Each structure stands twice: as structure tokens, then as C-alpha cells.
CSV table of C-alpha atoms in Angstrom, one decimal:
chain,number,residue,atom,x,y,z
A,1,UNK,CA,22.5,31.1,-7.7
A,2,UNK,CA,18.8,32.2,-7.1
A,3,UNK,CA,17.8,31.5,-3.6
A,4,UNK,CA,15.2,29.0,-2.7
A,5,UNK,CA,12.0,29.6,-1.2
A,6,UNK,CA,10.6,26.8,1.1
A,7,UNK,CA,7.2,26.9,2.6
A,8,UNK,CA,7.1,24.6,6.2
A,9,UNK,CA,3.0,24.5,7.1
A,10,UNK,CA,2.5,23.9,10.7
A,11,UNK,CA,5.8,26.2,11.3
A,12,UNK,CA,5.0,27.4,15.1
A,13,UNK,CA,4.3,23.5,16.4
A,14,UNK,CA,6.6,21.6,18.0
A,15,UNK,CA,8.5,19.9,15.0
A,16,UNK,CA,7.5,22.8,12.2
A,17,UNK,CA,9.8,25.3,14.5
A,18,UNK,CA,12.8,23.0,15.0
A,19,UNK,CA,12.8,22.2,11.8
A,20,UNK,CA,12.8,26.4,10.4
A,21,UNK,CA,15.8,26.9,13.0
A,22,UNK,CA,17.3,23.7,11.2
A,23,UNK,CA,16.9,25.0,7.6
A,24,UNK,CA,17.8,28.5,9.0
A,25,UNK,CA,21.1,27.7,9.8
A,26,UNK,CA,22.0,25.6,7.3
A,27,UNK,CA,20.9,27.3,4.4
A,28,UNK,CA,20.2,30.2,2.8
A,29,UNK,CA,16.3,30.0,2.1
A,30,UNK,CA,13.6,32.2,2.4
A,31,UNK,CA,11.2,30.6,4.9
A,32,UNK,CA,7.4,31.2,4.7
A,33,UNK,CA,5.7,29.4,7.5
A,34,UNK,CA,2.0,29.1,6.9
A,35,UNK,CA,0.3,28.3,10.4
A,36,UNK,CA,-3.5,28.5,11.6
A,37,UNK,CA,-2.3,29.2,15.1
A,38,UNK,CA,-4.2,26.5,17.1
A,39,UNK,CA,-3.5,25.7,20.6
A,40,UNK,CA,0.0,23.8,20.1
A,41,UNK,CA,1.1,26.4,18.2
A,42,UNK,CA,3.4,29.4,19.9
A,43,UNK,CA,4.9,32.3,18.5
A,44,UNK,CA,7.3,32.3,20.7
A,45,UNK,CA,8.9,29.3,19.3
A,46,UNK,CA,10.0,31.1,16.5
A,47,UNK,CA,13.1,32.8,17.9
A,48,UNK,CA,13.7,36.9,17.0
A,49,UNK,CA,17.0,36.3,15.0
A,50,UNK,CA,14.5,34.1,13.1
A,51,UNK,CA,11.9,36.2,12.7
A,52,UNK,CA,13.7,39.6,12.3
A,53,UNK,CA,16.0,38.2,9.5
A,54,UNK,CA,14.1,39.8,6.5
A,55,UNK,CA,14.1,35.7,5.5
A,56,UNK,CA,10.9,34.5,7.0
A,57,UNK,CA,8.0,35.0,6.6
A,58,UNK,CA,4.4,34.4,8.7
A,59,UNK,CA,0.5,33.7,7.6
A,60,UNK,CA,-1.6,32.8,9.8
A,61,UNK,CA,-3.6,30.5,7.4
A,62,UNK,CA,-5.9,27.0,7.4
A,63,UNK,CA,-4.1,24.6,5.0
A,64,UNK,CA,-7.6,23.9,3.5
A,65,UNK,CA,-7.5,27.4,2.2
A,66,UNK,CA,-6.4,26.5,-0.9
A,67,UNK,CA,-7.1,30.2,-2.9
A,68,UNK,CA,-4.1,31.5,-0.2
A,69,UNK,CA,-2.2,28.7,-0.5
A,70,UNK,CA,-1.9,28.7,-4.2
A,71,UNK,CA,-1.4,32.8,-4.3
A,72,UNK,CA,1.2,32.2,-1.5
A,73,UNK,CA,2.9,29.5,-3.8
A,74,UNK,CA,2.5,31.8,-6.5
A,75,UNK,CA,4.0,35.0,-5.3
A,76,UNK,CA,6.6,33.5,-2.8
A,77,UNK,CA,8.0,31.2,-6.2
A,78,UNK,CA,8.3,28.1,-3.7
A,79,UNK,CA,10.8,25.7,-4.6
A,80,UNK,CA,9.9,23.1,-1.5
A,81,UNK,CA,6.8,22.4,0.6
A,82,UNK,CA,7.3,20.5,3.9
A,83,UNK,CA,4.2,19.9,5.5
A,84,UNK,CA,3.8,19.9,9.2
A,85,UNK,CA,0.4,20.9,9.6
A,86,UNK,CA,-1.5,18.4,11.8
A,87,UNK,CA,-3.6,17.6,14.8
A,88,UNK,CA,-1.5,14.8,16.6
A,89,UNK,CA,-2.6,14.3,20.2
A,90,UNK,CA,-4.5,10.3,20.4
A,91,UNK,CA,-6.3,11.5,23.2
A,92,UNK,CA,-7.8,14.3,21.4
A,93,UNK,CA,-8.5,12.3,18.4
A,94,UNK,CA,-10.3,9.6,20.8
A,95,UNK,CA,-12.2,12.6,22.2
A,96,UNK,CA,-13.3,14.4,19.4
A,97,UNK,CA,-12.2,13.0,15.4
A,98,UNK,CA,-13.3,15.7,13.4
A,99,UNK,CA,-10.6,18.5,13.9
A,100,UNK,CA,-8.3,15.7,12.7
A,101,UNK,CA,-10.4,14.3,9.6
A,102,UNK,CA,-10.0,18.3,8.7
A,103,UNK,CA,-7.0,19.0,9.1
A,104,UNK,CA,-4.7,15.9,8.5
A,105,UNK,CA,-7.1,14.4,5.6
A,106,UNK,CA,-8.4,17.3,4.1
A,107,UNK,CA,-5.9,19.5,4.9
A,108,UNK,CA,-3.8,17.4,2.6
A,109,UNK,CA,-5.9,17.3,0.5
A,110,UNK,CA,-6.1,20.9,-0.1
A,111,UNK,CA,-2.3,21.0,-0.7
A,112,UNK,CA,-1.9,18.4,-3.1
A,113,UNK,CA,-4.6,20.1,-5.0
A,114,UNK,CA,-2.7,23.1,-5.2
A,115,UNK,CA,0.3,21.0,-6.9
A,116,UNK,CA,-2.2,21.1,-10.0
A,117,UNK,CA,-1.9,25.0,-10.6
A,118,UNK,CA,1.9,25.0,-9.2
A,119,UNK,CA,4.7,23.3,-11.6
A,120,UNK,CA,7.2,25.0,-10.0
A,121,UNK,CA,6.9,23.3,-6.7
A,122,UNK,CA,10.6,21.1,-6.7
A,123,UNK,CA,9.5,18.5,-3.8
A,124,UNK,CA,6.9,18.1,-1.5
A,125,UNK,CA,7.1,16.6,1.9
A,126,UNK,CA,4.4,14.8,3.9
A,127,UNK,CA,5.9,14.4,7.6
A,128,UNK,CA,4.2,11.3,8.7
A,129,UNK,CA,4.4,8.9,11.8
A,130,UNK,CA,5.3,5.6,12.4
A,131,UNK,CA,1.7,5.1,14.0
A,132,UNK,CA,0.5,4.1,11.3
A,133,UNK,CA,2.1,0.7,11.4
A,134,UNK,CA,-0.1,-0.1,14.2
A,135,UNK,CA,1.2,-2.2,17.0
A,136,UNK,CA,4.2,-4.4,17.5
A,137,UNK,CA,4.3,-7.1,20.3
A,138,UNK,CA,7.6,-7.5,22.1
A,139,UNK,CA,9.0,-10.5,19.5
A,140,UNK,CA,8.2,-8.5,16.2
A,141,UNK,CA,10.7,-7.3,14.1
A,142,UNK,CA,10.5,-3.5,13.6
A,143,UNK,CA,8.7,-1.6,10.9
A,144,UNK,CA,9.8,-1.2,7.6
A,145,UNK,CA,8.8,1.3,4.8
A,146,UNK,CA,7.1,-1.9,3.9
A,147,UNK,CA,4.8,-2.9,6.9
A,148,UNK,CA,1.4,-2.7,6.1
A,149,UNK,CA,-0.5,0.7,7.5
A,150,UNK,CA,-3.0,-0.5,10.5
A,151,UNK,CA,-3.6,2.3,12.0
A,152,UNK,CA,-5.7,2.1,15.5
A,153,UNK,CA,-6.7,5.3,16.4
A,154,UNK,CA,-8.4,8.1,15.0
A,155,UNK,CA,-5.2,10.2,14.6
A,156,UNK,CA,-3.2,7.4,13.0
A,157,UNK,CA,-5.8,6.9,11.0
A,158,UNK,CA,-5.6,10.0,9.6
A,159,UNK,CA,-1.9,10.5,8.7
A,160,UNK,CA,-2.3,6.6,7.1
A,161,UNK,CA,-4.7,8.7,5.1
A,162,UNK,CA,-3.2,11.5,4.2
A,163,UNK,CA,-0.1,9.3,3.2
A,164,UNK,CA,-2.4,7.0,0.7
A,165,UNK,CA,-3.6,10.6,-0.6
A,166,UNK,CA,-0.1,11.5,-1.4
A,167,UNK,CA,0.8,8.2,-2.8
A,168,UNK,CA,-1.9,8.4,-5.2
A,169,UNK,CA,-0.8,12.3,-6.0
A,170,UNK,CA,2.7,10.8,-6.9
A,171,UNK,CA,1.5,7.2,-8.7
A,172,UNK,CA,-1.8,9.1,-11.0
A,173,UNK,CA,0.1,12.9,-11.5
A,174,UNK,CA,3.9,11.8,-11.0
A,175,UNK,CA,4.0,14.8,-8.5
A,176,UNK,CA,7.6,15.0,-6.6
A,177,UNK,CA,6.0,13.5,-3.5
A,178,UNK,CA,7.9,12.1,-0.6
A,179,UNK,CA,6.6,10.7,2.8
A,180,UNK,CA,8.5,10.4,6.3
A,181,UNK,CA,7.8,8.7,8.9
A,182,UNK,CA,9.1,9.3,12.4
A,183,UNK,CA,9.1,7.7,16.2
A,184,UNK,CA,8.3,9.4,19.2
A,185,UNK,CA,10.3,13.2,19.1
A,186,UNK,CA,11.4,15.0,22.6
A,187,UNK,CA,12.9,17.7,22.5
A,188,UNK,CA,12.3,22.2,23.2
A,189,UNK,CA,8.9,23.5,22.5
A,190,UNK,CA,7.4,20.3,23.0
A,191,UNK,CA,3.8,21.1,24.0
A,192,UNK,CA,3.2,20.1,27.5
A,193,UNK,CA,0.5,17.2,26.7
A,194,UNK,CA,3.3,14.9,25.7
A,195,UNK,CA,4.5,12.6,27.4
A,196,UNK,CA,8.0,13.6,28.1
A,197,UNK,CA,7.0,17.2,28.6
A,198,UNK,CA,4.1,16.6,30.6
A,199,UNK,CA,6.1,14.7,32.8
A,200,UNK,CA,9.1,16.7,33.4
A,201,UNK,CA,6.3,19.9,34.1
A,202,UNK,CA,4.6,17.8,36.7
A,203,UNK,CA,7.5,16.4,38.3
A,204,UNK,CA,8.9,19.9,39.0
A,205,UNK,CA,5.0,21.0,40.6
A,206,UNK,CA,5.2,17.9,42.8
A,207,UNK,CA,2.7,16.9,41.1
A,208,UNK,CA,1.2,13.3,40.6
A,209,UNK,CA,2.6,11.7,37.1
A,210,UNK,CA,-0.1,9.8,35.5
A,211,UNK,CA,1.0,6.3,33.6
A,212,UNK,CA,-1.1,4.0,31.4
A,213,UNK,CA,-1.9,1.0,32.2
A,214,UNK,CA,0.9,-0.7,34.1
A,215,UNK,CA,3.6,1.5,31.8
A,216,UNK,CA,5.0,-1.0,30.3
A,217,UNK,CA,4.2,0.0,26.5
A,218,UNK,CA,7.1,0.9,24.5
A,219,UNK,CA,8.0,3.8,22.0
A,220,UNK,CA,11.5,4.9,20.1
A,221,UNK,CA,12.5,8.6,20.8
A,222,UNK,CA,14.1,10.1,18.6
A,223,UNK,CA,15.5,13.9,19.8
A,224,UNK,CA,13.7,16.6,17.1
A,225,UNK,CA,17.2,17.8,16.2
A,226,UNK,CA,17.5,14.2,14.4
A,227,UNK,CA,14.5,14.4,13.3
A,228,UNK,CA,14.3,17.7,11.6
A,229,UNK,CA,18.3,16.2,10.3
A,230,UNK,CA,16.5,13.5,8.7
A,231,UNK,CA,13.7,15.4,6.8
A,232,UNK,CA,16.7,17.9,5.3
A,233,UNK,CA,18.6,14.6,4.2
A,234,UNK,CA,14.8,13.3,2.5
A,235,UNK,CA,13.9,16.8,0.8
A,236,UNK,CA,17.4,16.9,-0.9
A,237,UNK,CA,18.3,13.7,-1.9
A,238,UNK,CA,15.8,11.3,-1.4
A,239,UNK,CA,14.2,9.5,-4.1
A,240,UNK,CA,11.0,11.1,-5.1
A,241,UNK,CA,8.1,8.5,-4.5
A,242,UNK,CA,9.6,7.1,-1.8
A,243,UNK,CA,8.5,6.4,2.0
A,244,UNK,CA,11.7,6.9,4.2
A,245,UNK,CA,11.6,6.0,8.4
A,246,UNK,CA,13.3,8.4,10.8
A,247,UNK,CA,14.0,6.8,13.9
A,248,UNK,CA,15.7,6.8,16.8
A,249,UNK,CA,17.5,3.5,17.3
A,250,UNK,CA,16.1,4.0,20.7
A,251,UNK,CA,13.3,1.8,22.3
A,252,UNK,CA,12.1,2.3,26.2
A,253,UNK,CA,8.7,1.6,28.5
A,254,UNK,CA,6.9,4.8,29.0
A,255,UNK,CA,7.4,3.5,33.0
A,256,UNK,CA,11.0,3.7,31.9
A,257,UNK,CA,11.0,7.5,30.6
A,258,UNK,CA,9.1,8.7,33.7
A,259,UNK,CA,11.3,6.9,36.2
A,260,UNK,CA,13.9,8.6,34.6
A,261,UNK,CA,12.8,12.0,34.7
A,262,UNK,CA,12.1,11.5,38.3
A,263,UNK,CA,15.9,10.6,38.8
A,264,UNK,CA,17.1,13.2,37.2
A,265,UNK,CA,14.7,16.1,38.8
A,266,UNK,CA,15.7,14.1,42.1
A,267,UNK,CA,12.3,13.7,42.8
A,268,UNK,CA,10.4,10.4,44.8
A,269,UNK,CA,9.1,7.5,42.8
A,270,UNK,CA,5.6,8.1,45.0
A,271,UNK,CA,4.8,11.0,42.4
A,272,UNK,CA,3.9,8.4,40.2
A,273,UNK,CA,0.3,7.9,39.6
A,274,UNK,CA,-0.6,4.7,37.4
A,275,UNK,CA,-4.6,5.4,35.8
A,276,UNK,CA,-6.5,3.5,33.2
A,277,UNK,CA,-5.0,2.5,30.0
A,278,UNK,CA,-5.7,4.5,27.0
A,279,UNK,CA,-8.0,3.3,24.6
A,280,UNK,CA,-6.9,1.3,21.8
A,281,UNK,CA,-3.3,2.0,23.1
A,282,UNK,CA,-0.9,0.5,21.2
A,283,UNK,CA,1.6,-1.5,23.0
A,284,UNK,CA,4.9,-1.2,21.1
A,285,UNK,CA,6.9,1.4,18.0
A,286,UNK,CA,10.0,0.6,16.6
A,287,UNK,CA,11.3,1.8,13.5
A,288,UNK,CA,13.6,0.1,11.3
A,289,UNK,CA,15.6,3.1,9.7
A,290,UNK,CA,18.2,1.1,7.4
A,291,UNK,CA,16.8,3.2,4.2
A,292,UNK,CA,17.6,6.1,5.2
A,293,UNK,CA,20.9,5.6,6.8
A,294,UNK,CA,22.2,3.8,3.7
A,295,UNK,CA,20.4,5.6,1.1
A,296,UNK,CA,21.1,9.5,2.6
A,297,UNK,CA,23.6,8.7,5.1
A,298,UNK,CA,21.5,10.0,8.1
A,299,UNK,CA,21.5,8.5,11.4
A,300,UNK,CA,20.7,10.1,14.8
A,301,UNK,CA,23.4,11.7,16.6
A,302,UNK,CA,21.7,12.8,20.3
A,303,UNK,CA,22.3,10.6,23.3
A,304,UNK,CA,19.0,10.2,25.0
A,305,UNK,CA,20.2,10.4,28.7
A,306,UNK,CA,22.0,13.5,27.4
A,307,UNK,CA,19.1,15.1,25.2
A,308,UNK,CA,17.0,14.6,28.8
A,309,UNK,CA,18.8,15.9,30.9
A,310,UNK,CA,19.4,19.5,28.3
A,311,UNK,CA,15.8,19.7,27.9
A,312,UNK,CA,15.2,19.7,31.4
């Protein structure tokens, strides 16, 4: 049987590296990570066994490159694109939008473009986020593949882009397009302006732990082991076409998550530091992930409390 060639963009982020160890163990693919090396991305999160195997491959490459892209495609034979690439920090996008109308919009863009001069690309995966549902209040019921996008920030806004892009790849060219959309991931080589990590880092330093608001927002974590689970289970059976939500059956106030952190470092509640409320900060995820559980037979399998307490 001819081995399969998958190309993961956005490879040395967070999510992009757990999810080449994933495919690394579990099957035998050739890996081509195609990264543009930004500030969340590390080198090191690509482990030696990985990147000494003589099955992986690196180029450091913008996504909106599309003449690389395509040769890559080309010469590599890729069977299956999972694309990772994205700017996906709010605060950034609040900051300054344009990095993410690049990259997440047009950087999209750029790929499904390339489908045009590539038939032989099997499936292609667009690793969304379940911001771009928008907001639920405390009494809503949780999304569904079939909540309306109402995206409130510039980075939301973005992905809720890029996914109408690919819908419209999939509905006018019948490309093998699917979407996935995720909760909040924890997890190793989290970079440290998340929540979790930035918490846990700050906690250790002594340091002051800044909260939102009053804290009491809510988000479902999903551990990035599930995660990257759930994106396997989409590229090889799901149905092409198809939105499918990756969550974590796991909803908690961000005052929650740093409280606990606190506990477990056995550190004083005092480090906590509550500042102004982000803006346009949405006050509640939670993701409704019956689809995928009866459709692919995924659901997550790390204890939170436990998943904590190994990453710390």
C-alpha cells in the first residue's frame, strides 16, 4: 500500500505540533509541515524522534505563497491538507486586525486556490473555532454545527470567514472540504499568552494573575490530545462537506481555572489580580459535540483536573 503524504500548515504552533506527534504515532505518513515561523511558533515543539525520522519534513513558508504551495503539493504527492495556520490571540486581533485578515482570510484563500491545480488532494481540513458562534448567556443551549456564525471580534471574525470561504470551495467546486470547530485547548506547547499557560507561568514567578472583568465568563476545555483525536476521526471518516464540533464536555469560569491553578501550585489566592474586561469579551462557549460522537465515534478521553495537574 503506497504511503500517504499529509501536509499540516501551521505545524510548529500549539495545536499544528500535537497534532504531527498524533498522526506520527498512529500512522505511517510522511509529514510536511509548512510553517512561516511567527512568534507562537517553536522549533522546539517538534520533538527529534520526529524530526530525525526521514518522515517529516519542514518549510518555512507563508500560506499565501501559493507558487510553493502548489510545487510543494506537487512534488510531495499530498494525499491530505490539515490547515492550522492562523493568528489566534483576541487581544492581538483587538490590537492590530491586519496580520489576521492575512493570514486567516487570505491565507485560506491562497490554499483553496491551490485545490484548482491539485486533484490529487484526498481531503482538506480547515481547523476552525467555536468563536465564531459568538456568545452564549448562562440559559442558552450549546452550539450546534447549526448556530448561526456571530463572530465578535476581529479574530473570530476571521476564521467565520475563512470557513464561509471553504464552504463556498466545497458548494461551487465540490472540493473535499471539511471544517472543525473546537473549544478552548490546554495542553504542552501552549504559548504562554493563553490563559491557562499564562497563568500557571505567573503563578510559579509569584507573580500577580490578571482576570477579566469579575472572571466569571465561561469557556469548555478540551485537552489538545482530544482535540488533535477529533481532527484524525474528521479527516478519515467524516463526511466531506460537513461542519463537525470538537468539544470538551467541559464548561468552567476563567475565575474557576485560575483558582485552580493556584491550588494546585499551592500558591495564595492574593496573587490574583482582577483588571478591565476585555473588549467585546464574550461571556460564555459551549459546544454541543453530538455529531461527532455519534457520527465518528469520538469523544474526549482527558480528565481536566488530571490534564492540569500533568501539564503543570
Amino acid at each position: 500500500m503506497e504511503m500517504k503524504n499529509i501536509l499540516v500548515t501551521g505545524g510548529l504552533g500549539f495545536i499544528g505540533s500535537n497534532f504531527i506527534k498524533h498522526i506520527f504515532e498512529k500512522y505511517d505518513y510522511n509529514i510536511h509541515n509548512v510553517d512561516l515561523k511567527t512568534y507562537a511558533a517553536n522549533y522546539d515543539n517538534i520533538s527529534d524522534d520526529i524530526s530525525h525520522s526521514g518522515r517529516y519534513t519542514l518549510s518555512i513558508c507563508d500560506i499565501n505563497d501559493s507558487t510553493r504551495i502548489k510545487n510543494l503539493i506537487h512534488r510531495q504527492h499530498i494525499n491530505y491538507i490539515v490547515n492550522f495556520a492562523a493568528e489566534s490571540h483576541v487581544d492581538n486581533s483587538i490590537n492590530n486586525s491586519d496580520p489576521f485578515i492575512h493570514t486567516n482570510i487570505n491565507g485560506t484563500h491562497s490554499l483553496l486556490k491551490t485545490l484548482h491545480e491539485c486533484p490529487g488532494v484526498e481531503k482538506y481540513v480547515q481547523v476552525s473555532t467555536d468563536e465564531v458562534y459568538g456568545s452564549l448567556t448562562e440559559q442558552d443551549d450549546a452550539f450546534t454545527e447549526a448556530t448561526p456564525l456571530q463572530a465578535n471580534s476581529p479574530y473570530s471574525a476571521s476564521k467565520a470567514s475563512a470557513d464561509l470561504l471553504c464552504r463556498s470551495f466545497y458548494e461551487t467546486f465540490n472540493y473535499p472540504i471539511l471544517i472543525t470547530r473546537c473549544s478552548n485547548n490546554y495542553g504542552p506547547n501552549q504559548h504562554e499568552e493563553k490563559l491557562i499557560s499564562l497563568m500557571i507561568k505567573k503563578a510559579k514567578t509569584g507573580e500577580k494573575l490578571p482576570v477579566y472583568g469579575d472572571g466569571r465568563n465561561i469557556r469548555d476545555w478540551i485537552h489538545v490530545s482530544d482535540h488533535c483525536a477529533g481532527i484524525d476521526a474528521v479527516l478519515h471518516g467524516g463526511r466531506v462537506g460537513e461542519v463537525y464540533n470538537i468539544g470538551g464536555n467541559n464548561e468552567m469560569r476563567n475565575i474557576d481555572i485560575v483558582k485552580s491553578i493556584l491550588l494546585l501550585l499551592n500558591k495564595d489566592m492574593s496573587q490574583i489580580e482582577y483588571v478591565d474586561d476585555r473588549l467585546g469579551h464574550d461571556w460564555r462557549y459551549a459546544i454541543d459535540n453530538t455529531k461527532i460522537q455519534t457520527e465518528l465515534n469520538w469523544s474526549p478521553q482527558k480528565n481536566f483536573t488530571h490534564g492540569l495537574k500533568e501539564l503543570i
